[in-house]
Structures are given as C-alpha cells and as structure tokens.
Coordinates of C-alpha atoms in Angstrom, one line a residue:
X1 CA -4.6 25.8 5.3
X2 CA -1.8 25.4 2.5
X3 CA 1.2 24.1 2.8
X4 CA 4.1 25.8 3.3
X5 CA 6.0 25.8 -0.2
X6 CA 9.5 24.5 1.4
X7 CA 7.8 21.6 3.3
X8 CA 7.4 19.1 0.1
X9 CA 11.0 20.4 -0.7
X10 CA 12.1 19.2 2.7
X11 CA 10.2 15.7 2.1
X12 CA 11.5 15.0 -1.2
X13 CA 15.2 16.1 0.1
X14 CA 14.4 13.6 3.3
X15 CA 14.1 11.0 0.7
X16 CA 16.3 12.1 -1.8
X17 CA 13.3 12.2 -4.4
X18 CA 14.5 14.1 -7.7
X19 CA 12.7 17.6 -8.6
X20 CA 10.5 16.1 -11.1
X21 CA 9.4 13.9 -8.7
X22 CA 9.1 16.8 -6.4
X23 CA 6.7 17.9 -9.0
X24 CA 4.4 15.3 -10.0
X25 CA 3.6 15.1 -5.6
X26 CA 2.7 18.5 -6.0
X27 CA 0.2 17.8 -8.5
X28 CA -1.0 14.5 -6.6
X29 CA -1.8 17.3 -3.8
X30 CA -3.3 19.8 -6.2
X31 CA -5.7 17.2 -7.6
X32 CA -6.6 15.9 -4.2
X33 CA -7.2 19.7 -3.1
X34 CA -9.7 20.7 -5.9
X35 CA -11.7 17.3 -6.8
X36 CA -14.7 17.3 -5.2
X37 CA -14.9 12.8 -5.7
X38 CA -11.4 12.6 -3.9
X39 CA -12.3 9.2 -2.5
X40 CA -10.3 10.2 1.1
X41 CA -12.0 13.1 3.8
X42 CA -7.9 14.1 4.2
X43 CA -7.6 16.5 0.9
X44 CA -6.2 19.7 2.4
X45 CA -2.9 20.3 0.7
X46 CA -1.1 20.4 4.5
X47 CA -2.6 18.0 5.8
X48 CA -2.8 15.6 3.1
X49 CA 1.5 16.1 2.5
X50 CA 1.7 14.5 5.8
X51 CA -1.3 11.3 5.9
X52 CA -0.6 10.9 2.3
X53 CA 2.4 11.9 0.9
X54 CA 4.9 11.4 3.8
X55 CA 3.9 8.3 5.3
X56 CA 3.8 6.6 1.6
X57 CA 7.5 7.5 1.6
X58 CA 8.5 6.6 4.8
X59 CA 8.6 3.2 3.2
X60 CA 11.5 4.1 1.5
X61 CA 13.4 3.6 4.6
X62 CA 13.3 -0.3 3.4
X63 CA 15.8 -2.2 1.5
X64 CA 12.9 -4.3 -0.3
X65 CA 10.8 -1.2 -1.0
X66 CA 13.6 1.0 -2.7
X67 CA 14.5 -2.2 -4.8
X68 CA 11.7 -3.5 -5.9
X69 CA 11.1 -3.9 -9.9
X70 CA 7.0 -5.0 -10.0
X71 CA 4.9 -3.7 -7.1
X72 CA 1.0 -4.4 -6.7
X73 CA -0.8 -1.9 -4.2
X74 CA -3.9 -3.6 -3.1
X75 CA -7.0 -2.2 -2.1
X76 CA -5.3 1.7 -3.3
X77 CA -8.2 3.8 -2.7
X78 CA -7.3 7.1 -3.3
X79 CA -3.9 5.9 -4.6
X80 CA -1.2 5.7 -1.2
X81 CA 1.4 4.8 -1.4
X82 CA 0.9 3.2 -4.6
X83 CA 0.8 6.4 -6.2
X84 CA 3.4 8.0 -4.4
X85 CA 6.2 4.6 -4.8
X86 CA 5.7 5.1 -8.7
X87 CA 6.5 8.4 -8.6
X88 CA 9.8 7.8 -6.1
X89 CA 10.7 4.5 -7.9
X90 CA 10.6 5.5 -11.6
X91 CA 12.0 2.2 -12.9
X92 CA 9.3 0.1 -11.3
X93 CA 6.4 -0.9 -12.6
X94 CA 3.2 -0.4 -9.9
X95 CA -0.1 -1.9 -10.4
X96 CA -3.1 -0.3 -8.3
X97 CA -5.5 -2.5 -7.4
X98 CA -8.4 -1.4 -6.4
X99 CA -12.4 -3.1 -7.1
X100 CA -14.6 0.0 -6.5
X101 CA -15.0 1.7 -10.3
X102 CA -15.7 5.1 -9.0
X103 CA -12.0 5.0 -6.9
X104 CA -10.9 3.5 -10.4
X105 CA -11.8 6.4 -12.2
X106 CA -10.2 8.9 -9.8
X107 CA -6.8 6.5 -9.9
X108 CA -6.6 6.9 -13.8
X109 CA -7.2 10.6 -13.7
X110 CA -4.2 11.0 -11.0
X111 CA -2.3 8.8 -13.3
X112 CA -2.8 11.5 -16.2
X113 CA -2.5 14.7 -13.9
X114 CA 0.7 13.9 -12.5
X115 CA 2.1 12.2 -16.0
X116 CA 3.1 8.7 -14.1
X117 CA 3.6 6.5 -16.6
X118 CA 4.8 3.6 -14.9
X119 CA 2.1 3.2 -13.2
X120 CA -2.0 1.1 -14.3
X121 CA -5.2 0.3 -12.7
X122 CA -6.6 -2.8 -11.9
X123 CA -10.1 -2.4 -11.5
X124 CA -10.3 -6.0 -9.4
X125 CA -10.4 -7.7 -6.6
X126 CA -7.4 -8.5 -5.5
X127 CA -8.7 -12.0 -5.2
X128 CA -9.9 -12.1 -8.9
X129 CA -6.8 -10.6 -10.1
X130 CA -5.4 -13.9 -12.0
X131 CA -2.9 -12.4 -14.2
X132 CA -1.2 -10.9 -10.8
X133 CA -0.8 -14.2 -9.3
X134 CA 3.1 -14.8 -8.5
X135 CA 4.3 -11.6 -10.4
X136 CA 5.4 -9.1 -7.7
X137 CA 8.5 -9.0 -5.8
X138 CA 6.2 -6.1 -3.8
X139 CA 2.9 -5.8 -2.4
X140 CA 1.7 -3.1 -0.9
X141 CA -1.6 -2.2 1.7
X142 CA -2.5 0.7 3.5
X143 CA -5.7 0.7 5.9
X144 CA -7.0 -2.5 4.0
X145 CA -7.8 -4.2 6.7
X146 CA -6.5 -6.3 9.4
X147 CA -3.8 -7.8 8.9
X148 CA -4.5 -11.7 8.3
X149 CA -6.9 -10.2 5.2
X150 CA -3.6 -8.2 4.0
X151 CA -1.9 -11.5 4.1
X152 CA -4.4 -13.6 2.0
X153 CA -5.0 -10.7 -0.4
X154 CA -1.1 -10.4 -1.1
X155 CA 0.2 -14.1 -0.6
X156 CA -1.2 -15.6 -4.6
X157 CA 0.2 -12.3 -5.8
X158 CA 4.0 -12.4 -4.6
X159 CA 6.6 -14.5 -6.1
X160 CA 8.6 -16.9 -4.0
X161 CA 10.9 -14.5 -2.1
X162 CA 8.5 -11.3 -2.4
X163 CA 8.0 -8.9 0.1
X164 CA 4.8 -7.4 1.6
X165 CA 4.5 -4.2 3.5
X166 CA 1.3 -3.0 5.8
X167 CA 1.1 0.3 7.2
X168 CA -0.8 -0.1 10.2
X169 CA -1.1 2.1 13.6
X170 CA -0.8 1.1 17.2
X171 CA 0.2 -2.5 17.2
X172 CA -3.0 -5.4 18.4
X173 CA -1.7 -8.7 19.8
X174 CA -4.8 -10.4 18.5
X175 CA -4.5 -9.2 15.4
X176 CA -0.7 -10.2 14.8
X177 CA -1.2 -13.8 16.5
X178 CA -4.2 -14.2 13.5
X179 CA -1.3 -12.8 11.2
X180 CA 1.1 -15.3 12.4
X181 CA -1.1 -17.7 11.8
X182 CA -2.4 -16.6 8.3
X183 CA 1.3 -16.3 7.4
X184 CA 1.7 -19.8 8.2
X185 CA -1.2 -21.2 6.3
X186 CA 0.1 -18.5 2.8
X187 CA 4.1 -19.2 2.8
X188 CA 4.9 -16.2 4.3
X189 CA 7.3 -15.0 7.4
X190 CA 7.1 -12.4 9.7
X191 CA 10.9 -10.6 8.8
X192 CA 10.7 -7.1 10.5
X193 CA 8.4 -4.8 12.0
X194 CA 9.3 -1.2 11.6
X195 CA 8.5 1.9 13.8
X196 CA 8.5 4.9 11.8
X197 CA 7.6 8.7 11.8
X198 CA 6.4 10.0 8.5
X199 CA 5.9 13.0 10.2
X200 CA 6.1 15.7 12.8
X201 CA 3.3 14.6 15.7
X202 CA 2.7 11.1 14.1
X203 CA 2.2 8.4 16.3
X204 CA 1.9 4.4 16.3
X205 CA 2.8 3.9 13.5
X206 CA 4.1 1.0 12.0
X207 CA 5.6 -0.9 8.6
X208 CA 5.0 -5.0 9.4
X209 CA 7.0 -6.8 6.8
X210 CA 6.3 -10.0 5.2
X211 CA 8.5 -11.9 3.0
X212 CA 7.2 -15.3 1.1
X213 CA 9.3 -17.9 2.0
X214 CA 7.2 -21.0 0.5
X215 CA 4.7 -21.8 -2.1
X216 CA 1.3 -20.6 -1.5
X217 CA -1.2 -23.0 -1.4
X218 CA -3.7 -23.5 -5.0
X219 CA -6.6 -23.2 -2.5
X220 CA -5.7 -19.2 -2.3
X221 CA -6.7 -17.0 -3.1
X222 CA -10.3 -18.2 -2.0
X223 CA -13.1 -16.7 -3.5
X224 CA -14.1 -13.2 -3.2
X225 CA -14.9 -12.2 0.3
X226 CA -14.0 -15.0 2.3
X227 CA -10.5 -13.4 3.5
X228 CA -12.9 -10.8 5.5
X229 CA -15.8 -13.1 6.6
X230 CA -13.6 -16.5 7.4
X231 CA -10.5 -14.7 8.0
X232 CA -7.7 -17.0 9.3
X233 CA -7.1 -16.9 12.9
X234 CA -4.9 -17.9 15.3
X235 CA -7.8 -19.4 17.6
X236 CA -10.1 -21.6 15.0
X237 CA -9.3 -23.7 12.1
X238 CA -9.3 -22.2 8.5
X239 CA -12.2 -23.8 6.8
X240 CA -12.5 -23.7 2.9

C-alpha cells in the first residue's frame, strides 16, 4: 500500500525539514520501493516512511543531533538514519559506514538518486576505519547490535566531548549493565536515555545517549570482531 501523499508532508512539517528535503525522502522511498537488492525486507513506501524515515528523524528531537558538524553512522545498512540526518542536516558532513560491499553499492546509488551531497561511504569496518578515529562530534547506530558492541565500535571514532546515539527497542537490564560497563572501559557516559514515538502505533522505543567524557584507550578499537565475540560485560573481565 502507498503512502498517503500528505503523510511525508506531515513528517517533514513535524520536523521542520525544508521542501527540498521533503523531496530527496521521497526519492529515498521511491528507490527503496522499486530496487529489488534493497538490503532491508521493510521497502513498501507506507511502511518504510514510518521504520525508516520517521524514526531516523525522531533523533532530531536532540540538542547534539540537530548540532552536530561530522557524523559517522556505523554499521548503515540500508542507509537509517544516516541517510535521512544528511538530508535534514545539510551543513553536516555524514560518513556511512558500512563493511558489506553489496550494502555499499546500494548506499552510493541512494547517494546519487536522492542528490545528497554531503554525504560518502565507507566501505569498512568500523574497527578498521583509521582515518575516522577521533573525528566525529556524532555517531550514529541503528539495530547494530547490542549495545556494549555500539559502544566499542563508536568510542575510537568520537572526539573528546562527542556524542553517540543507539536506537534500540524495549529496554534489557543485562544489556545496559554490560553498556555501563563498556562505557566505563571507552571514556564514555551514560547522559540521557530518550523515549520516543517516531510514529503512530510505535512502541519501546528508545534513543540511549552517550557522550565521551575521557580519552579512549590505544588498545581500542581491538581487532576486527572481537567487540561481538569478547564483548565487554558487566559480569567478566575484558580480556585483550
């Protein structure tokens, strides 16, 4: 089912999102709708305004989102939010990051379609990514992984008083005492964790915001793949 023409109109006036903007979402939607290696199973235009579009901007509702200057979305998939931030914050500069090369090739043809130009790829791991280390005031993550991984992946890349942002659902004590504890280990602090409704119907869903507050250690990032098999944890020991 399509969406109804005035809903994006409502979204970008909810976020006060200019009509060439407005425009460039459209064709983020169109492209989604028609290419058959989408890499994400939500590509109806409807449906995809709201799991996409929407709760890329509700992110917006934050100071350190709507102000930031260089903004690294790691592990971007099919492009959310990184995609959708570019196109609302025209003066920033986003970097996707993102290791598979066929998601790559889908993130540079979105780039094209929908004319961002203040947008790249970074066809890495966000552990590899050396030339990102320290230079964003913004990272971004959106169903990554749990949260401790989030944490090691965007730690090496923010500069000392950056900000990270992770959309996740229905909140998991486990997982945020690992967090707590990963953040300790990275320089980072827990400094708000939002509620928000992107959408009519959506539930559980949550901004947790991280901002660095000390040097991360040399030994991060470790090599590629350790943040997921020896994630840091609350209950054990981090072991190099």
């Amino acid at each position: 089912m399509s969406a109804r023409p005035d809903e994006l109109g409502r979204l970008a006036a909810r976020f006060d999102l200019s009509p060439a903007a407005t425009r460039q979402l459209s064709r983020l939607l169109d492209l989604l709708e028609r290419d058959p290696q989408a890499p994400t199973s939500v590509t109806a235009r409807q449906a995809a305004l709201d799991v996409h579009i929407a709760d890329s901007l509700v992110a917006l509702e934050l100071a350190v989102v709507r102000g930031a200057h260089q903004i690294a979305d790691v592990g971007s998939g099919a492009g959310f939010p990184g995609l959708v931030l570019a196109v609302a914050l025209p003066r920033a500069q986003v970097r996707l990051v993102e290791s598979s090369g066929r998601k790559c090739r889908f993130l540079a043809d979105a780039l094209t379609e929908a004319e961002i130009r203040n947008a790249g790829v970074v066809c890495a791991r966000a552990e590899e990514w050396s030339q990102g280390r320290e230079s964003c005031d913004l990272v971004t993550a959106r169903a990554v992984g749990p949260l401790a991984v989030i944490l090691e992946y965007a730690a090496p890349l923010l500069r000392l008083g950056g900000s990270l942002v992770a959309w996740k659902g229905r909140r998991e004590a486990g997982e945020e005492r690992d967090a707590a504890a990963a953040a300790e280990a990275l320089g980072l602090e827990l400094v708000g964790l939002v509620s928000v409704q992107p959408y009519a119907g959506s539930r559980d869903r949550h901004l947790h915001v991280f901002r660095k507050s000390a040097p991360t250690p040399a030994r991060f990032p470790r090599r590629a793949g350790m943040a997921r098999k020896r994630s840091l944890r609350a209950s054990s020991e981090e072991r190099s």
